XYZ file of C-alpha atoms in Angstrom:
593
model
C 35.053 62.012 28.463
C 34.141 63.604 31.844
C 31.685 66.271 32.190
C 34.504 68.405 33.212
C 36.470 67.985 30.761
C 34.192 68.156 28.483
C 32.658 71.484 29.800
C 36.349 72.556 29.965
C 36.965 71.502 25.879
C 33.924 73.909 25.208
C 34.627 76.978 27.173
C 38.128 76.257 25.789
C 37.064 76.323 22.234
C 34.723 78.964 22.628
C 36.723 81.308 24.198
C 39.367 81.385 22.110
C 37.156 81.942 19.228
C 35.852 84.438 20.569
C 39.143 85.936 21.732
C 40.385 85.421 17.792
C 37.882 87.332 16.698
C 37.896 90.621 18.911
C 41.195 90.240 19.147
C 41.757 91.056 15.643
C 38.920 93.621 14.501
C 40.055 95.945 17.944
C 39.361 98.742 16.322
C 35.529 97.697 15.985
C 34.673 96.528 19.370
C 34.282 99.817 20.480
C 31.519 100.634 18.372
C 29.215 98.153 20.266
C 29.132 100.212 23.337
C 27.643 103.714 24.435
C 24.168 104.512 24.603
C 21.767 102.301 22.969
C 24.016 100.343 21.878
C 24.612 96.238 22.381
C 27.242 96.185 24.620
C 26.089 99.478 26.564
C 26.609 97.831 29.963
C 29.930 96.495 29.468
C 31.480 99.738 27.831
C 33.634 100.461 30.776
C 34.910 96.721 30.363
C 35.489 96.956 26.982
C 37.247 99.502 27.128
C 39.701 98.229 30.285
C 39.896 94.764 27.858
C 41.041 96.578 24.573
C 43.291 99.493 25.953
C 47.415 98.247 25.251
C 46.583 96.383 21.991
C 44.498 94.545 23.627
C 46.621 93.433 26.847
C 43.774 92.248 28.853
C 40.857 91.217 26.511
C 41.867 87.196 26.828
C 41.767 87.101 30.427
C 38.641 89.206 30.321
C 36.886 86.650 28.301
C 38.088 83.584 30.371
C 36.811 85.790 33.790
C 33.721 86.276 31.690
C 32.598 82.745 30.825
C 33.239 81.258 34.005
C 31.036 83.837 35.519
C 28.130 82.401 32.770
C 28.763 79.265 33.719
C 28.876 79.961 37.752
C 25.523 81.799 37.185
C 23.983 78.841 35.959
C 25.035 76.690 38.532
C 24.162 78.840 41.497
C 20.500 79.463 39.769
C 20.236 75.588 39.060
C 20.895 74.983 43.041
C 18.490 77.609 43.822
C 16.005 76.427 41.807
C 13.959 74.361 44.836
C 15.298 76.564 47.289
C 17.236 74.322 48.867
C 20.794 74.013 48.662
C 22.172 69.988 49.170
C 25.683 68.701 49.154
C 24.981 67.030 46.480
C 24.404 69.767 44.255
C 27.283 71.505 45.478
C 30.091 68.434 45.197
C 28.329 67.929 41.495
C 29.367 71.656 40.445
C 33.164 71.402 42.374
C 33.235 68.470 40.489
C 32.590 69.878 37.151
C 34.788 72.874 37.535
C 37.760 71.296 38.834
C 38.913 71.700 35.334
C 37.538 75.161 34.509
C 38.031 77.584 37.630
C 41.476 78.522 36.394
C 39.781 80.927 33.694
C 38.615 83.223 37.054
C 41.461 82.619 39.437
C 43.955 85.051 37.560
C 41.749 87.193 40.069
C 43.783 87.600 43.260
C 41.200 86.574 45.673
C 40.301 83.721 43.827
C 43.968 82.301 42.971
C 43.538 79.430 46.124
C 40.364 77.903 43.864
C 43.313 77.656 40.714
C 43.824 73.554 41.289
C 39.791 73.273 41.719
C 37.658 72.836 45.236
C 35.721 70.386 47.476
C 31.840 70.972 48.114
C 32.382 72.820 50.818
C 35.033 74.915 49.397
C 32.529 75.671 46.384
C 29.858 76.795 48.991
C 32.377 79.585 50.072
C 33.351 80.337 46.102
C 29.910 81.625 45.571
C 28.898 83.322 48.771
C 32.746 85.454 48.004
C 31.561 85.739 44.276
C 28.289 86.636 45.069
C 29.300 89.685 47.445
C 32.366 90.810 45.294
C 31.803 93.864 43.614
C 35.090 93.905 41.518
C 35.081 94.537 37.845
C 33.144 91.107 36.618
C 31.664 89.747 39.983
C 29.257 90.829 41.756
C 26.209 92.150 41.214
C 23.610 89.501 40.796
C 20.662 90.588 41.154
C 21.447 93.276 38.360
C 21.881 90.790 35.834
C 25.672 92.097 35.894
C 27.400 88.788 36.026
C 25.840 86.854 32.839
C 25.663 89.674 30.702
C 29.514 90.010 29.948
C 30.239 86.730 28.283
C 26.565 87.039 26.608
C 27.943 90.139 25.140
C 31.144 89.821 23.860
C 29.978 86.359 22.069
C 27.440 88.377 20.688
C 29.491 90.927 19.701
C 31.957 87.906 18.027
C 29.019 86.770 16.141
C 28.245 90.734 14.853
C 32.245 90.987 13.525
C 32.120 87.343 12.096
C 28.573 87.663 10.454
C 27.421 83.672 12.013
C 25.671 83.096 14.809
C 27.833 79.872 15.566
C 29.653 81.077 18.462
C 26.649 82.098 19.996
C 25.175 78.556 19.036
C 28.260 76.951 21.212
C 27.433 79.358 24.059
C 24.046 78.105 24.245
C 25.373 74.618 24.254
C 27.552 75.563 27.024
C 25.104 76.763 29.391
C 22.165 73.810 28.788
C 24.987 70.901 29.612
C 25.801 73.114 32.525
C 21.953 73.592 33.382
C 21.509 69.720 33.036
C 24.283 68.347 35.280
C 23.166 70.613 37.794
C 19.647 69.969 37.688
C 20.093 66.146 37.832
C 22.443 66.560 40.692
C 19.692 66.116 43.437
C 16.832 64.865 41.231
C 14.899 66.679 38.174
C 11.983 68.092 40.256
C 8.990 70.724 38.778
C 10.582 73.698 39.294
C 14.238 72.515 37.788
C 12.099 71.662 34.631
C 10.163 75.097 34.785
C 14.057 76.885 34.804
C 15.146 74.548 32.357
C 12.718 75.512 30.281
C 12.942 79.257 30.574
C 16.792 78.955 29.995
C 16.095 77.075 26.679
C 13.921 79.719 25.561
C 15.273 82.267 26.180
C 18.641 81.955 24.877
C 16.653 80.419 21.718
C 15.293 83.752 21.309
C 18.284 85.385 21.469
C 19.867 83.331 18.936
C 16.684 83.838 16.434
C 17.415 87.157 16.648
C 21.075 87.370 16.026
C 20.105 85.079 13.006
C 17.453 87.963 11.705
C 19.956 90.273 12.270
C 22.603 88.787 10.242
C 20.377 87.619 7.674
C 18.774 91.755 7.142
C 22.112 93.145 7.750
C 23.032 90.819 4.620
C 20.152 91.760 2.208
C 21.405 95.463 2.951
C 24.860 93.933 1.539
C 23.263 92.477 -1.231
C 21.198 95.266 -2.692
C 24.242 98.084 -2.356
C 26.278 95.810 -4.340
C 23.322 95.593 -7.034
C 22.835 98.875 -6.991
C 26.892 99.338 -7.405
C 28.076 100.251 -4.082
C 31.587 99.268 -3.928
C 33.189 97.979 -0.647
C 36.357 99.328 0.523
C 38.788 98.291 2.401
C 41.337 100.295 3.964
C 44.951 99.107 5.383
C 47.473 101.256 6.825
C 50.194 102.094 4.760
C 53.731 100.674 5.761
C 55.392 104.083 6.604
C 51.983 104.681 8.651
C 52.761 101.031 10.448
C 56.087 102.173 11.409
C 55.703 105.154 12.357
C 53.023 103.518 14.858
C 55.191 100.935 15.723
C 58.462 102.863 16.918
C 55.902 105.093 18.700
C 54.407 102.580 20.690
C 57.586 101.208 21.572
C 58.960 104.432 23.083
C 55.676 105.008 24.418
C 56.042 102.130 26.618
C 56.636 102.062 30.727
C 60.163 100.386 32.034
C 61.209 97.800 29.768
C 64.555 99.651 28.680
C 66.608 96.528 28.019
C 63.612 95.557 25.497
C 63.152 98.999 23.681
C 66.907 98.717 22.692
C 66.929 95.071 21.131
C 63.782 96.141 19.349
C 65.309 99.694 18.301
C 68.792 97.816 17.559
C 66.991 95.294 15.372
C 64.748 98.078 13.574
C 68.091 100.054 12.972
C 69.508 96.871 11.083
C 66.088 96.948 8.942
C 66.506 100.282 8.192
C 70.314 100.104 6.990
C 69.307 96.999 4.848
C 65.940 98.805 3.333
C 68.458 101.577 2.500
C 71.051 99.291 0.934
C 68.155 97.773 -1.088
C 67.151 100.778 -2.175
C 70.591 101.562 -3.542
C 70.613 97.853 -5.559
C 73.577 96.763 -2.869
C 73.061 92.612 -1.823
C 71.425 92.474 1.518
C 72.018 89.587 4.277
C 69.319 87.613 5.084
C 68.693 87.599 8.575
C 66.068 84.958 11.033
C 63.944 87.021 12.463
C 62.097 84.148 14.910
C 62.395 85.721 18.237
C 62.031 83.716 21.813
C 60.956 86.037 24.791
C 61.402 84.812 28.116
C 60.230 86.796 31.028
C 57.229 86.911 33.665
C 53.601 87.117 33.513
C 52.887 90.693 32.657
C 55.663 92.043 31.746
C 54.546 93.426 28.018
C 55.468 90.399 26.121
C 52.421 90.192 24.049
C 52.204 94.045 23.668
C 55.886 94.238 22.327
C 55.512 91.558 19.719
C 52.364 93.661 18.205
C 54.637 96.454 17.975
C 57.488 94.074 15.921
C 54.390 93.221 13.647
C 54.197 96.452 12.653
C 57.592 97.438 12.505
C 58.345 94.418 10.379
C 55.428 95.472 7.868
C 57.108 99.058 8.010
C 59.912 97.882 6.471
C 58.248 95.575 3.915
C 59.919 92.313 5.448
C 56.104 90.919 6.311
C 54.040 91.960 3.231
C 51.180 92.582 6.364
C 51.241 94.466 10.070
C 48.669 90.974 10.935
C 49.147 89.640 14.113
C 47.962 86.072 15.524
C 48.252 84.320 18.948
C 48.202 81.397 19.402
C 48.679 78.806 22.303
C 48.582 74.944 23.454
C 44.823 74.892 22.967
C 44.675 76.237 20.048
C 47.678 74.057 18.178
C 47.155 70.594 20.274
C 44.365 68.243 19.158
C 42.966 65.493 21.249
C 43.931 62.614 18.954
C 46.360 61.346 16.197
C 46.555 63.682 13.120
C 43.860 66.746 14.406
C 47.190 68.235 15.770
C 48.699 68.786 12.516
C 45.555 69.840 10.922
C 45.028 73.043 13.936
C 48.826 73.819 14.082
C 48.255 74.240 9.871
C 45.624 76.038 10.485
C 46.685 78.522 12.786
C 49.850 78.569 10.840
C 48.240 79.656 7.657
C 46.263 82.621 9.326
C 49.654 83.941 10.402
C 51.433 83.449 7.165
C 52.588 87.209 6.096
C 52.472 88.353 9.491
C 53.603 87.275 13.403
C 53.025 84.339 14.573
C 52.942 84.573 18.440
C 52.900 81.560 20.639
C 52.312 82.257 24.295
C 53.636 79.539 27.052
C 55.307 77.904 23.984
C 56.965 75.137 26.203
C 53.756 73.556 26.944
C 53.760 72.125 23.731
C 56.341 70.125 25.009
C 55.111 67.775 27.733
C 57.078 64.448 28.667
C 54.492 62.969 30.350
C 51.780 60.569 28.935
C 49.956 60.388 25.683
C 50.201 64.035 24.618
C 50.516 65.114 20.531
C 52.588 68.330 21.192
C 55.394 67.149 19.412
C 53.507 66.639 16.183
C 53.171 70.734 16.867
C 56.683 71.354 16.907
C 57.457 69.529 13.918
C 54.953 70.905 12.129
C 55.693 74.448 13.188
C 59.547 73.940 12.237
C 58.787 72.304 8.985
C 56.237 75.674 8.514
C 59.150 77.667 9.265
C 61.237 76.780 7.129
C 58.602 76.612 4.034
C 57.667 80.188 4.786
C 61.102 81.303 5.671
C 60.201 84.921 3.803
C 56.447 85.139 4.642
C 56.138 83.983 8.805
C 57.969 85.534 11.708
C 57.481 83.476 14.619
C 57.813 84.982 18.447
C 57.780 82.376 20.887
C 57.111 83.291 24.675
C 56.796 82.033 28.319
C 58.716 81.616 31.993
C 62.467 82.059 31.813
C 63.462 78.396 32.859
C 60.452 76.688 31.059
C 61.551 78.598 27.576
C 65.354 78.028 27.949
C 64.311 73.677 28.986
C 61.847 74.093 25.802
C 64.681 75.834 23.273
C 67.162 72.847 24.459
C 65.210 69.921 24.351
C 64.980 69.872 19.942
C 67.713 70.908 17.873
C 65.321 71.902 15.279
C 63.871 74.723 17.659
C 67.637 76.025 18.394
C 68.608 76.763 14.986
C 65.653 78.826 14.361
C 65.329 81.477 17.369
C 68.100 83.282 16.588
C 67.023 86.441 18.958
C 66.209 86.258 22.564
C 64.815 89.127 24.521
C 64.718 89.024 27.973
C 61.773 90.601 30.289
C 62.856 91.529 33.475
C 60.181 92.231 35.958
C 58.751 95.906 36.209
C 60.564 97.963 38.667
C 58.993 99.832 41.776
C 58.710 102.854 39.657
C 57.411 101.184 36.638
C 54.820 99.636 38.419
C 54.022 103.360 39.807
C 53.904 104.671 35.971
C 51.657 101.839 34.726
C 49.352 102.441 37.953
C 49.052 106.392 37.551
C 48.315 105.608 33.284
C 45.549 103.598 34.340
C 44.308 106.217 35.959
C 44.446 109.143 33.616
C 42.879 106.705 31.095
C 39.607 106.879 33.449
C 39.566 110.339 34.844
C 41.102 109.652 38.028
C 43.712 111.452 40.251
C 45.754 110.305 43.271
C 46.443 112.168 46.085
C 49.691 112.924 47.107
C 49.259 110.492 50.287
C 47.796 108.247 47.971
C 50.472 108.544 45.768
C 52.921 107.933 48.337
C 51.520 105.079 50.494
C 50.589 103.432 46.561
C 54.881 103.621 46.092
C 55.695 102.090 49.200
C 52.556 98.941 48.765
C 53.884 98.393 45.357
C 57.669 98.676 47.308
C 56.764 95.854 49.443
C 55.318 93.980 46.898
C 58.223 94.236 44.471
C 60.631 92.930 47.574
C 58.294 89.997 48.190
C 57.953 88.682 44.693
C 58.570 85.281 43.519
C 58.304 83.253 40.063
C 54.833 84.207 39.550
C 54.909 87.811 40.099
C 51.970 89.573 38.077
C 54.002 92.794 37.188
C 51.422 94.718 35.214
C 48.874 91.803 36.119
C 49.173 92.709 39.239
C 49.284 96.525 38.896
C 45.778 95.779 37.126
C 44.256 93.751 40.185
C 45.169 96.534 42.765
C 44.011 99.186 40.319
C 40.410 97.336 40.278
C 40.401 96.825 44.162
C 41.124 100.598 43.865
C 38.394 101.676 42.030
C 35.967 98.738 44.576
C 37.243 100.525 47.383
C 36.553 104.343 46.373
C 33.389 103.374 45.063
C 31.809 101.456 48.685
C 33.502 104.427 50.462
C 31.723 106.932 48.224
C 28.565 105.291 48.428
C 28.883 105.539 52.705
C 29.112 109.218 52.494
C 26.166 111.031 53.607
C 27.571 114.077 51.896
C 26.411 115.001 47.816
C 29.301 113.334 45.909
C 31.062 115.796 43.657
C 32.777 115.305 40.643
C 35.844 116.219 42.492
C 35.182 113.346 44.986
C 34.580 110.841 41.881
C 37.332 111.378 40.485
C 39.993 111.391 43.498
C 41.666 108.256 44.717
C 42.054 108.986 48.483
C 45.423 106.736 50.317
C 42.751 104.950 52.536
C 40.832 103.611 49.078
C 44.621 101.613 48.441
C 44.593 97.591 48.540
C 46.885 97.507 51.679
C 46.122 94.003 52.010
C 47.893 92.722 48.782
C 51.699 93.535 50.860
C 52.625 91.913 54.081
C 52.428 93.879 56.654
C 50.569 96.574 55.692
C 46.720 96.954 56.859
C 46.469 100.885 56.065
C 48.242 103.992 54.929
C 51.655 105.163 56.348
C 51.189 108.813 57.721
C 53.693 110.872 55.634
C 53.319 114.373 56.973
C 57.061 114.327 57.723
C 57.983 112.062 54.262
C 61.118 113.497 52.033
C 61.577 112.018 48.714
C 64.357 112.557 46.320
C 64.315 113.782 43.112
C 66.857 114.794 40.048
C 66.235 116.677 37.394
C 66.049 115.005 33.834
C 67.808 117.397 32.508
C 70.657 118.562 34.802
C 70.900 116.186 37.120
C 70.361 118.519 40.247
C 69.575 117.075 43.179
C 67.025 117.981 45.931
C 64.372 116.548 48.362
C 60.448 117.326 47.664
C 58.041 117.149 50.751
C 54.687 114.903 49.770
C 52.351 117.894 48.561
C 55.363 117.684 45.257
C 54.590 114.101 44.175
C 53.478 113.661 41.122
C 53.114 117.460 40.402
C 54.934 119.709 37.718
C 57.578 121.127 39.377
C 60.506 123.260 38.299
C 63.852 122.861 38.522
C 65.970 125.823 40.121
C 69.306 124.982 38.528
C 68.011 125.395 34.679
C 64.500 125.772 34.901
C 63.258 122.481 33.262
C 59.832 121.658 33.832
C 59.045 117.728 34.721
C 56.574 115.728 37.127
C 58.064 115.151 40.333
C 58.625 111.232 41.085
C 57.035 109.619 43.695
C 58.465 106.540 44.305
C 62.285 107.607 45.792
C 61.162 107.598 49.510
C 63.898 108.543 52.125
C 62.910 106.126 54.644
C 64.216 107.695 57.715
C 62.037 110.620 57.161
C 59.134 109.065 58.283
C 59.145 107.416 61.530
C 58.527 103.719 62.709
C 58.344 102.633 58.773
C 59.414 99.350 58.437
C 60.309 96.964 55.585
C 60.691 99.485 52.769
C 63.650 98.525 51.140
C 65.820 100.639 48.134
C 65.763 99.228 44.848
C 66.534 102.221 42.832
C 67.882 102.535 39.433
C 69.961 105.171 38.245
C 67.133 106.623 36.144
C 64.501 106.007 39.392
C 65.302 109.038 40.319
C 65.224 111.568 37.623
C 61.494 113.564 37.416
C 59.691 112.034 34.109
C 56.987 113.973 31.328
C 59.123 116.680 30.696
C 57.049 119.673 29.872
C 57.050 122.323 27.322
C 58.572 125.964 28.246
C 54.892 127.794 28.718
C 53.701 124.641 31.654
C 53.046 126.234 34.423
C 55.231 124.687 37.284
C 55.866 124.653 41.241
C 59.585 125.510 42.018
């Protein structure tokens, strides 16, 4: 095996441990950060990666351990002071396999299919000057830390310090190939040797901890301390579940298959209840749709809905993918895919990019995962829901190609792509969730970007994704203009996104915000329908209606183009709904008429 693929088979593994584990004890993460605390410098990240159920913490872990690893191999070049070729084509070399696990960052999406030497040169003097959320920052220690961390904070949850031991691993084979890349010389032995040491030391103490943290254990269950465990409650689960669901941005067509199938769950608990037969009903569902469009965050939400109604006997969810189902040779296959299958069993099963499983081409064992998943199925017909999920066309090729895979997805639900004004929503949440506010030019120019965007898109439109990369440019861009000021920064001037701090440079076309003095935008009232026009000081404000005096926010995204002059390439793609207000407000809100 190559070093690259090797290196590749490791971060693979690791991260999805990791990811496994965080994943599913969300609601303790948290308590690693704040003051003091082990993950103090990552708090704001951990808190980004675990907001949605979780939406973002896998891709935050894959952005994460490539940074370890790039860290390494810009140190190891540096190490003589001298950067050769050699050194350079050695680490494109070894990453041709790897780089994907950062490239889900826009400005690193053209290093997705791997790079030359000199392309690699250019990777690290942009990652070295990006201040985005996980590059950046070397000199800080800002880059390393974040993988360091959240393994750490794995090996806390899972009481072993084995995932730490692979992460060690990890980075010495990194530090080796690098170092031997243009000869082992004094000072590549003297950072070898460092790097040993010190993340020897850090293992020796996760060990201590683990083992004190286990005495402790120990003697309060001598003494007779009794451990308890606490689940929620099925009616709690549901409860959570349908709220989620109507919690959620857009996604209309989705809340109603959910809500139609949770109505048939209810009818049938009810019938139970009365001692009447009840049908059985397949519950395997297939969702086909885009990348971020709330696939994983929906089939959570079934999870618990399914516990609510006792059809699951828990609300556990796993996910699962190729890597983690697919061995490397005859018989491991079956032996993961059981596996993975057995951590499911009473809950949701959820396989992401399921048709990968199926590849045509060469020696490949995903196959022996179908057939073992079906076979599983069927076995656990009243203990395992599976959700399967990926591109529309992929999915529908994957469903078709085994008969076996046909009969048992009974329910499709389709993702369509976020709308203009769902992508507005989902920016504007983000946010609130951080304390920030948009001005109304801000909020206006943001509706138009994300307008040219949505008329652009193709196959591999982010959606959310995508909502989450220009909220993070955002946030880059307030901060360096902040930090320009020669003016005391207020908290008023932290906590306002200005139209000029927007990522103009993600549409074609636009290099800077759209002066919209003159802009009209058109809005209906949730509750009456009553049309009228708001000028741009309205968007996004409570506002009240003068036909029956509802209160709602004013929507921002209904721009009538020909009020502002010389705008070009803004294009209507309005829904009905687009253009009623939204967050209806209580009688007592105080509102602009």
């Amino acid at each position: 095996m190559s070093n690259a693929k090797k290196l590749e088979s490791m971060l693979e593994f690791l991260c999805n441990d990791v990811y496994e584990v965080l994943s599913d004890n969300l609601d303790k993460v948290l308590k690693f950060t704040g003051p003091d605390k082990l993950a103090e410098r990552i708090t704001g990240l951990l808190q980004l990666a675990i907001q949605d159920e979780g939406a973002l913490l896998k891709p935050v872990i894959n952005a994460a351990a490539i940074n370890s690893v790039l860290t390494i191999l810009r140190n190891g070049i540096l190490t003589d002071t001298e950067v050769a070729d050699s050194e350079l084509q050695v680490s494109a070399e070894l990453l041709k396999h790897s780089l994907h696990r950062f490239s889900f960052m826009e400005d690193y999406k053209q290093y997705l299919y791997g790079c030359n030497a000199e392309e690699f040169r250019e990777l690290l003097i942009q990652w070295e000057a990006d201040n985005s959320w996980l590059g950046g920052a070397i000199l800080d220690g800002a880059v390393i830390e974040p993988f360091r961390l959240l393994v750490m904070i794995a090996c806390d949850i899972k009481k072993t310090p084995a995932l730490f031991q692979s992460y060690r691993k990890i980075l010495l084979l990194t530090a080796k190939i690098i170092l031997n890349a243009n000869g082992i010389q004094k000072e590549d032995q003297t950072y070898f040797a460092q790097l040993s040491k010190g993340l020897s030391e850090i293992e020796a103490a996760i060990c201590q901890d683990l083992e004190t943290e286990a005495e402790q254990r120990s003697t309060q269950e001598s003494v007779g301390s009794e451990k308890t465990t606490s689940q929620i409650t099925p009616e709690e689960s549901l409860k959570q579940g349908l709220r989620e669901l109507n919690a959620l941005i857009g996604l209309d067509a989705v809340k109603a298959e959910v809500t139609r199938m949770a109505n048939f769950l209810n009818i049938r608990q009810q019938r139970q209840a009365q001692g009447m037969p009840v049908a059985s009903q397949t519950l395997h569902f297939v969702f086909t749709g885009n990348p971020g469009t709330g696939k994983t965050t929906v089939a959570r939400i079934i999870a618990k809905i399914l516990y609510g109604y006792q059809i699951l006997r828990t609300p556990n969810f796993l996910e699962a993918d190729r890597a983690t189902m697919v061995g490397g040779y005859i018989g491991q296959t079956a032996i993961k895919t059981n596996e993975v299958i057995a951590k499911a069993t009473d809950g949701v099963l959820f396989i992401d990019e399921a048709y990968t499983l199926a590849k045509s081409s060469g020696q490949d064992y995903g196959q022996e995962a179908i057939d073992t998943l079906l076979k599983k199925m069927e076995d656990l017909r009243e203990r395992l829901v599976v959700i399967v999920a990926g591109y529309p066309v992929e999915m529908a090729d994957f469903i078709e190609s085994n008969p076996g895979l046909e009969s048992r997805f009974s329910r499709y639900i389709v993702f369509e792509d976020y709308h203009v004004s769902d992508l507005c929503q989902i920016f504007e949440m983000m946010c609130n969730s951080n304390a920030y506010q948009l001005t109304p030019a801000a909020r206006g120019n943001l509706a138009i970007l994300l307008n040219r965007v949505f008329t652009d898109r193709d196959q591999n439109f982010g959606n959310a994704r995508l909502v989450r990369n220009a909220y993070e440019r955002t946030l880059g861009n307030h901060a360096d203009r902040l930090s320009m000021s020669t003016e005391p920064i207020t908290r008023e001037a932290l906590s306002t996104i200005e139209a000029v701090d927007l990522p103009f440079r993600i549409a074609k076309g636009m290099t800077g915000p759209v002066d919209l003095k003159t802009s009209r935008w058109r809005v209906n009232c949730p509750h009456c329908e009553n049309t009228t026009i708001a000028s741009l000081p309205f968007l996004g404000q409570i506002v009240k209606c003068n036909a029956c005096d509802t209160r709602f926010r004013c929507p921002w995204w209904n721009l009538d183009r020909d009020s502002v002059p010389g705008l070009s390439g803004f294009e209507l793609h309005e829904r009905p709904s687009d253009l009623d207000g939204y967050d209806i407000q209580p009688e007592e809100t105080t509102a602009q008429t």
